[in-house]
Short mmCIF file of C-alpha atoms in Angstrom, two decimals:
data_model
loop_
_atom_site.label_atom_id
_atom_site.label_comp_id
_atom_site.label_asym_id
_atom_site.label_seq_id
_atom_site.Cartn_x
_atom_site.Cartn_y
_atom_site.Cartn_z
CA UNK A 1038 40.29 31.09 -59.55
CA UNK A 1039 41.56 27.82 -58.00
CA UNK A 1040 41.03 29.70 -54.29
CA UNK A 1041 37.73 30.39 -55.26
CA UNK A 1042 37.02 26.67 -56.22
CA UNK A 1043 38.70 25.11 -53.36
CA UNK A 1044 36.53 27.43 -51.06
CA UNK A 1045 33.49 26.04 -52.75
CA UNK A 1046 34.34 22.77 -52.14
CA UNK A 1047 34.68 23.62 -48.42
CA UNK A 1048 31.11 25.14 -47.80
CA UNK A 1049 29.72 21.96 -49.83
CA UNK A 1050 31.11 19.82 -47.74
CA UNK A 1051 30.49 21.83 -44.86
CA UNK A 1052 26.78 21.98 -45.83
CA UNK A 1053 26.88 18.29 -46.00
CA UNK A 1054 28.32 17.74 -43.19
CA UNK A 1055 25.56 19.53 -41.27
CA UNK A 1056 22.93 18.24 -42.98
CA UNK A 1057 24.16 14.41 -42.10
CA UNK A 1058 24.37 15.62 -38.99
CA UNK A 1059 20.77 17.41 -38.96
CA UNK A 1060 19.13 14.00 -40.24
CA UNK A 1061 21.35 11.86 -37.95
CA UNK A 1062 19.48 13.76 -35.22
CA UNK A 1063 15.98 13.48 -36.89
CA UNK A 1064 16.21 9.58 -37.39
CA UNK A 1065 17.18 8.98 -33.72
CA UNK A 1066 14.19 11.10 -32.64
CA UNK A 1067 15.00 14.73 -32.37
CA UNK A 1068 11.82 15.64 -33.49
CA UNK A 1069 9.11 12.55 -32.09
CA UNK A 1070 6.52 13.57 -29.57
CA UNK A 1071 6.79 12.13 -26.28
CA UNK A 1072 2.98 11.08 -25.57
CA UNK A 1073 2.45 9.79 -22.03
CA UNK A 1074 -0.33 7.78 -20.90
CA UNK A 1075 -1.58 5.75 -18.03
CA UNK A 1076 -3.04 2.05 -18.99
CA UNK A 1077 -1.54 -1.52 -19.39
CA UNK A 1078 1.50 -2.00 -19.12
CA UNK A 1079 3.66 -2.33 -22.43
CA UNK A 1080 5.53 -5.65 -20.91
CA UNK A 1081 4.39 -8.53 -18.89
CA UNK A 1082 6.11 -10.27 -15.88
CA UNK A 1083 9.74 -10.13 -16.22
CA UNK A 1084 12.89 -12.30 -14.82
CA UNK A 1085 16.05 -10.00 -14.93
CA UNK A 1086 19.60 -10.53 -13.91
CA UNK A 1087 20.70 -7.18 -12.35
CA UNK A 1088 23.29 -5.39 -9.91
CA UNK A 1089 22.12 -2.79 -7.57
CA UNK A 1090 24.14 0.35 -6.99
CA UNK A 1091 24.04 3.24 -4.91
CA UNK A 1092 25.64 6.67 -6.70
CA UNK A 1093 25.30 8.62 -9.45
CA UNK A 1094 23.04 7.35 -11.87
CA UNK A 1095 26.09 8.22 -14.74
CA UNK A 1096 27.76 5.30 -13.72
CA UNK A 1097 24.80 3.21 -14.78
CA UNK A 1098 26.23 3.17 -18.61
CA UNK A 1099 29.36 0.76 -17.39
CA UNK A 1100 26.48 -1.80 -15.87
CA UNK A 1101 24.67 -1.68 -18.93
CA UNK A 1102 28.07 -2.67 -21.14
CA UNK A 1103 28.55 -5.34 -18.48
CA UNK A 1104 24.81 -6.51 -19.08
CA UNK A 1105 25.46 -6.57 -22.69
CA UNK A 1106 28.75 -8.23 -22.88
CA UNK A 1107 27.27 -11.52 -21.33
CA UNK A 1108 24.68 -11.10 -23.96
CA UNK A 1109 23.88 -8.93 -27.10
CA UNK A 1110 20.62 -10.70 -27.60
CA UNK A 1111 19.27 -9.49 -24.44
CA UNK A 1112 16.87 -6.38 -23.43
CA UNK A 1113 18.44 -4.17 -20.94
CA UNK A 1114 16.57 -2.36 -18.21
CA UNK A 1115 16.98 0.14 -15.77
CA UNK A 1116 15.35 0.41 -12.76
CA UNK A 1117 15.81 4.19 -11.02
CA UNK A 1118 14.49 4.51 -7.44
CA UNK A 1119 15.34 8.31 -6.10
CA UNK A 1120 14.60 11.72 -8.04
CA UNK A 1121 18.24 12.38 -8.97
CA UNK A 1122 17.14 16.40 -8.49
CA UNK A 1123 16.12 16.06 -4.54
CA UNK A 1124 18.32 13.37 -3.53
CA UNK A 1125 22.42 13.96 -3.58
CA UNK A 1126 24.06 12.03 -6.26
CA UNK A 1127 26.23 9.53 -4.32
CA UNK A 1128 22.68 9.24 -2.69
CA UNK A 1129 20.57 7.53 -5.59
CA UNK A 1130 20.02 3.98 -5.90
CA UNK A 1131 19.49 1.86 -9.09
CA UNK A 1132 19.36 -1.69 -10.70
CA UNK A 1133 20.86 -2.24 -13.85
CA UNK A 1134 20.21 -6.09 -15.77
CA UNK A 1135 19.36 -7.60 -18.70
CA UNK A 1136 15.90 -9.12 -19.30
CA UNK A 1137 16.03 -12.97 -19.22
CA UNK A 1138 12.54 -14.07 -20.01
CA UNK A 1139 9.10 -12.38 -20.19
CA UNK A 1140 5.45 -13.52 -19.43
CA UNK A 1141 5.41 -17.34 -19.09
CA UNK A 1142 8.05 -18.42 -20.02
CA UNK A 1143 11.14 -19.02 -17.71
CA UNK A 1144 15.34 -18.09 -18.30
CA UNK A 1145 17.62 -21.34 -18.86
CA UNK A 1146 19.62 -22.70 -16.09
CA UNK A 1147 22.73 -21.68 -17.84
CA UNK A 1148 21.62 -18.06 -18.49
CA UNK A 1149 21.10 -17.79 -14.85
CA UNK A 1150 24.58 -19.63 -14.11
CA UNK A 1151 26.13 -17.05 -16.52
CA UNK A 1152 25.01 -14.29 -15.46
CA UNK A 1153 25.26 -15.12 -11.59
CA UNK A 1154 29.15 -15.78 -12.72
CA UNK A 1155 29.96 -12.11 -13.13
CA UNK A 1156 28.11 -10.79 -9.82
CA UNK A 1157 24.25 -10.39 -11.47
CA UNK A 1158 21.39 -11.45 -8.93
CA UNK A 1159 18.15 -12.99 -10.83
CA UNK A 1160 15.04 -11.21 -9.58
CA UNK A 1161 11.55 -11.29 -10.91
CA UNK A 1162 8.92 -8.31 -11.23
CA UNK A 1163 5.27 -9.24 -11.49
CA UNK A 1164 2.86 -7.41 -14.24
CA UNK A 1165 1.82 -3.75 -12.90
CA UNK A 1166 -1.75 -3.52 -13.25
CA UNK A 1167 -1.95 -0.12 -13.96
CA UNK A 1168 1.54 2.46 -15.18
CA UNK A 1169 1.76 5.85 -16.10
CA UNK A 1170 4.11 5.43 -19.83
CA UNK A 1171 5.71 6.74 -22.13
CA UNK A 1172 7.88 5.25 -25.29
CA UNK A 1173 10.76 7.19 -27.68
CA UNK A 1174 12.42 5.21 -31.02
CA UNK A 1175 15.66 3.33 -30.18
CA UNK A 1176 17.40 3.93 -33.33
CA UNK A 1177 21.04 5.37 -32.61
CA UNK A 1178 22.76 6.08 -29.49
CA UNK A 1179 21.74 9.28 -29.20
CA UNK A 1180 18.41 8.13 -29.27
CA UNK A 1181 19.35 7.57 -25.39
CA UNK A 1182 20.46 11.15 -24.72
CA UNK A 1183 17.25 12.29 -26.25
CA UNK A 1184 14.82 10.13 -24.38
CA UNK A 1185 15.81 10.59 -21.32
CA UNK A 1186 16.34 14.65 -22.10
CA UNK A 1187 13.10 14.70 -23.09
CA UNK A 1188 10.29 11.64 -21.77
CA UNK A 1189 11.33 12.34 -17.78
CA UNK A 1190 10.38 15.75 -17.93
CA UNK A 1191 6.88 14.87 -19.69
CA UNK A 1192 6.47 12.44 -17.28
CA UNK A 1193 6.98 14.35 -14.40
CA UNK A 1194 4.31 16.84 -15.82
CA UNK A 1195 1.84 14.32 -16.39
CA UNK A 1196 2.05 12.97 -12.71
CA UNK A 1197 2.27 16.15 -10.90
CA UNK A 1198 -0.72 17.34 -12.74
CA UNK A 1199 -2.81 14.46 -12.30
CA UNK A 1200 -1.38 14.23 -8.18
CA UNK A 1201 -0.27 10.78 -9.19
CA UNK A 1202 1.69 8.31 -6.85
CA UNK A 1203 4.15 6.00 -9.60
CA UNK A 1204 7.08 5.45 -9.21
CA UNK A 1205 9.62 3.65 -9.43
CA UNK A 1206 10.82 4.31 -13.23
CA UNK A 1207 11.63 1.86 -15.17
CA UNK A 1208 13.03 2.14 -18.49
CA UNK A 1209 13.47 -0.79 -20.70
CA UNK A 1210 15.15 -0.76 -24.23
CA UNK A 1211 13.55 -3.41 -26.42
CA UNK A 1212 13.89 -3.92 -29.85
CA UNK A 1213 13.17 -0.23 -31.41
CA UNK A 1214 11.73 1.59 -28.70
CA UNK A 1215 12.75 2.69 -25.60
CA UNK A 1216 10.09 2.25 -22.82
CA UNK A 1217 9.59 4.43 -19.64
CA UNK A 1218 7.00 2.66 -17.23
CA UNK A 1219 6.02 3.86 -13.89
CA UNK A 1220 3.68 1.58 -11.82
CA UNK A 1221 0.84 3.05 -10.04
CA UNK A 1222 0.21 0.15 -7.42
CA UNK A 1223 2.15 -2.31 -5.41
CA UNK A 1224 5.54 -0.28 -6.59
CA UNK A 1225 7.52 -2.49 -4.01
CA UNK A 1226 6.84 -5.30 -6.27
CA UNK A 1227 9.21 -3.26 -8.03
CA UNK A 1228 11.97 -3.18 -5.00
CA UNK A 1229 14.95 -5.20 -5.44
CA UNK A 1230 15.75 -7.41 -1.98
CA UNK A 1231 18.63 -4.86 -1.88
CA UNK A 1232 16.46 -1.25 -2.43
CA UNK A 1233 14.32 -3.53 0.92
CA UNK A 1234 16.70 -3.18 2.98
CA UNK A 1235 17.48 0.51 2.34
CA UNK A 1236 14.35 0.82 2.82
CA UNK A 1237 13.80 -0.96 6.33
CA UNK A 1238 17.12 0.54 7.54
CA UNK A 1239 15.52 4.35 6.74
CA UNK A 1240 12.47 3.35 8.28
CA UNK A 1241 13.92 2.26 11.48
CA UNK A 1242 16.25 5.20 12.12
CA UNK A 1243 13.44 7.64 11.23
CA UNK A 1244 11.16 5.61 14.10
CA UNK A 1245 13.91 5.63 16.28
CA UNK A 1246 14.72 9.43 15.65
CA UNK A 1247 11.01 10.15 16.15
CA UNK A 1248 10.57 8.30 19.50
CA UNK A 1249 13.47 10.03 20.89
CA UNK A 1250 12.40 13.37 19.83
CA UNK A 1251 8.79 12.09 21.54
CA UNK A 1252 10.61 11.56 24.54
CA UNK A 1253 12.34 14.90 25.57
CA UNK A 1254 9.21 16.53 24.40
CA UNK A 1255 6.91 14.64 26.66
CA UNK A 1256 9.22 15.28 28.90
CA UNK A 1257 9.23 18.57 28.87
CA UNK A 1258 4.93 18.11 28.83
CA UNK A 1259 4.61 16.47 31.71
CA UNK A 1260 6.91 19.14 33.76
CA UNK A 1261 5.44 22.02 32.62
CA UNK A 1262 1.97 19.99 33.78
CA UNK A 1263 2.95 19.39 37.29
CA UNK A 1264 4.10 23.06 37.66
CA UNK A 1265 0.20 24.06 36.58
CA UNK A 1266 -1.03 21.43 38.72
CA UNK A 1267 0.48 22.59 41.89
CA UNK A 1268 -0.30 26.29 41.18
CA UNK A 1269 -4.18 25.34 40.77
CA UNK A 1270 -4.23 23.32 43.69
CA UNK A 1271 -2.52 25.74 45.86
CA UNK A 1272 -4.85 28.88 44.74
CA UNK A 1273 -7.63 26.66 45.55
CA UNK A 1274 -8.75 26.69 42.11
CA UNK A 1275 -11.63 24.11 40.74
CA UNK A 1276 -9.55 20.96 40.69
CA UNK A 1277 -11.46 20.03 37.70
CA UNK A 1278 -8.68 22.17 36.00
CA UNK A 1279 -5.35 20.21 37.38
CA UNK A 1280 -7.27 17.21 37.00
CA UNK A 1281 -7.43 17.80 32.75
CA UNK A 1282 -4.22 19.12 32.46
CA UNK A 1283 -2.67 15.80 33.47
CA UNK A 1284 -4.85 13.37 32.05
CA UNK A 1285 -2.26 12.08 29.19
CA UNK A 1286 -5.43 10.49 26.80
CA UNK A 1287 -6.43 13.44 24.76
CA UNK A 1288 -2.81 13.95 24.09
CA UNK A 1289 -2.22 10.17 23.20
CA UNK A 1290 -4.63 9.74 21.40
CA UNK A 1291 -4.11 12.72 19.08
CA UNK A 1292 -0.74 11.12 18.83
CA UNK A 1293 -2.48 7.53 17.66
CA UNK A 1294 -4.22 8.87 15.30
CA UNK A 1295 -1.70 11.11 13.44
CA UNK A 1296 0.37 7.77 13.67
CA UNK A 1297 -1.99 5.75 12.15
CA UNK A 1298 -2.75 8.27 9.55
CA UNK A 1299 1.31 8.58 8.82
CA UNK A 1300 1.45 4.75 8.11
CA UNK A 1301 -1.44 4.46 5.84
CA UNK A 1302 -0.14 7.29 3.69
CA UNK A 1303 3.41 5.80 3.59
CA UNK A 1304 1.55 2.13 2.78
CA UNK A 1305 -0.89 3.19 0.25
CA UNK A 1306 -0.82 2.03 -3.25
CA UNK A 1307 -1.94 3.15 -6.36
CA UNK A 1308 -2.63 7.12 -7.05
CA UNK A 1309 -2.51 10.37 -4.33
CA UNK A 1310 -5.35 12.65 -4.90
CA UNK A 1311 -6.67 10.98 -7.68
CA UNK A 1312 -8.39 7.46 -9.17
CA UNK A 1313 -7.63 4.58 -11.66
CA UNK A 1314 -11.34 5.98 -13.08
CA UNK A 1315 -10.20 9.53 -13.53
CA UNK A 1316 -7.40 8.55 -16.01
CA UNK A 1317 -7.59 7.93 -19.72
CA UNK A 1318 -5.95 4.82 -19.47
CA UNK A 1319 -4.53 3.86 -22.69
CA UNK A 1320 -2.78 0.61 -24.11
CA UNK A 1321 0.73 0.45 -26.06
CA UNK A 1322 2.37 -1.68 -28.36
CA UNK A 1323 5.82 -2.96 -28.64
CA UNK A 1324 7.78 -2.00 -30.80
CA UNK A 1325 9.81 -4.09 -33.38
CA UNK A 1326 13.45 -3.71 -34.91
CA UNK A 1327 16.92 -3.81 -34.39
CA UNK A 1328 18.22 -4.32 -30.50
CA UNK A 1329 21.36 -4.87 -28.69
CA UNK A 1330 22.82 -0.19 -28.90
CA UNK A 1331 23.80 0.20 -25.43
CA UNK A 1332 22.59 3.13 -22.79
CA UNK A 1333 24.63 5.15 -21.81
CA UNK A 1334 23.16 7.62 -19.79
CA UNK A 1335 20.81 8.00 -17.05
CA UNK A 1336 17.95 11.05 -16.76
CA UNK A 1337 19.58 14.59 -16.66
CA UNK A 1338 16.46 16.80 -17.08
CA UNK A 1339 15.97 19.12 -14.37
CA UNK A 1340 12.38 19.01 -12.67
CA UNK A 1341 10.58 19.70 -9.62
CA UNK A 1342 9.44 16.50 -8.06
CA UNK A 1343 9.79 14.41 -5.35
CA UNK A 1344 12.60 12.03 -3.94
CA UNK A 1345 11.16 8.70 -5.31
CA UNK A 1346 9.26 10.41 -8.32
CA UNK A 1347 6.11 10.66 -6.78
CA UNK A 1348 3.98 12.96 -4.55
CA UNK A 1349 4.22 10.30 -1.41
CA UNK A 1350 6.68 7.30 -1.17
CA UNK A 1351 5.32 4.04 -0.65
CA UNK A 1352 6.54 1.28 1.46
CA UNK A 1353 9.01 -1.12 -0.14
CA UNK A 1354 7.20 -4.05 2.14
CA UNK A 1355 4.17 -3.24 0.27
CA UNK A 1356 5.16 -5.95 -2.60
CA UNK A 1357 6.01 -8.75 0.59
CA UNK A 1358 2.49 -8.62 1.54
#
């Protein structure tokens, strides 16, 4: 009989068990609909402390603790620039920080000397005008693993239906909610000086890649155009024909143009294929509660996308201007 007791006992607290599990699960979110919308932004202009990192965005939870060890009191954000799905992991750049002021007003001198102390640079992001959103509760740690399980792939839905250009994505924990924000204009407002640079370096080994490639291909153009040239001229053809063959203009100016179209894709802010009208922009709240749970993880979801999020990338210099 005792057996029989004792194995009672076991499923009860088995059952328990389970069930604190179960509504462990349920109060960090398990079971909260991820709306997204595109509207005002949830946050104003921001002044964060931050280190940049290129690498796998797992190793963004040990930036976070360092963020948070300085001080508890503090938002954190993270600010994720590649599609972790298209671009190798030891590829992917981030920012990791803590929030030191919002809207007006401005961060002490000695939160700016503390944080500078451990290796943070201070950097400031204006308002986005326009973002494609999303928020989850920020109750538990797991809260984390949810959101970022579950929000990335809705957003990803939301702006490949809508052929929407917003990236990068920014995901701020404040108070009880976990915000994921992805501007829809000037995104290198968004661009720390370091993610410039990247940028400018890419940019100039792709140009010089290109006008090399342009070279042994006009190369190649202009010999196989002598070749016709002399075989008109020598079967006394109309020289009307040699004549267009080597004028270079029709080619060079195709060339112009496809360049000029290349760099106003690559510059152009705000939405691919679709308009700021076309959206049913929607405002959000903030949230209020209890702050200071760490993240720990980084999006994990897989998706088909592209490298920066987006349809087209947009140039980082596009927030000097």
């Amino acid at each position: 009989m005792s057996d029989w007791v004792l194995l009672g006992l076991i499923a009860v607290l088995v059952v328990l068990l389970l069930l604190t599990v179960f509504g462990f699960a349920v109060y960090s979110g398990l079971f909260t609909e991820v709306v997204v919308s595109a509207g005002s932004p949830p946050i104003g202009s921001i002044t964060l402390a931050y280190k940049f990192r290129v690498g796998p965005y797992g190793e963004s939870g040990q930036l976070f603790t360092d963020g948070c060890s300085i001080s508890s009191k503090l938002c954190s954000i993270g600010v994720y620039y590649d599609n972790p799905h298209t671009v190798s992991p030891e590829k992917c750049r981030f920012a990791i920080g803590r929030i030191l002021s919002e809207g007006d007003a401005k961060p002490t001198e000695e939160q700016i000397r503390q944080f500078q102390k451990y290796g943070f640079k201070i950097f400031s992001f204006p308002t986005p005008s326009h973002v494609v959103m999303a928020s989850f509760p920020f109750t538990t740690p797991l809260s984390i693993h949810l959101a970022v399980n579950r929000v990335h792939p809705a957003l990803d839905t939301y702006i490949k239906e809508r052929k929407l250009c917003a990236h990068p994505r920014l995901e701020i924990y404040k108070e009880d909610r976990i915000y994921f924000v992805c501007p829809l204009a000037r995104q290198g407002d968004f661009y720390v000086p370091e993610m410039k640079e990247l940028e400018r370096k890419s940019r100039a080994v792709a140009a010089e890649a290109e006008d090399a490639q342009t070279d042994i291909t006009g190369a190649d153009t202009m010999s196989e155009a002598s070749t016709i040239s002399i075989e008109a001229t020598t079967d006394s053809r109309d020289t009307s024909v040699a004549t267009s063959v080597l004028l270079p203009f029709p080619a060079g100016r195709g060339r112009e143009e496809a360049d000029n179209r290349s760099e106003h894709s690559y510059s152009e802010s705000g939405a691919s294929g679709s308009s700021f009208e076309e959206l049913d922009l929607e405002g959000a709240g903030d949230g209020e509660g209890a702050q200071g749970l760490l993240p720990v993880t980084a999006y994990t979801e897989s998706q088909e996308v592209s490298d920066k999020w987006t349809k087209e990338p947009i140039a980082a210099e596009r927030g000097e201007e």
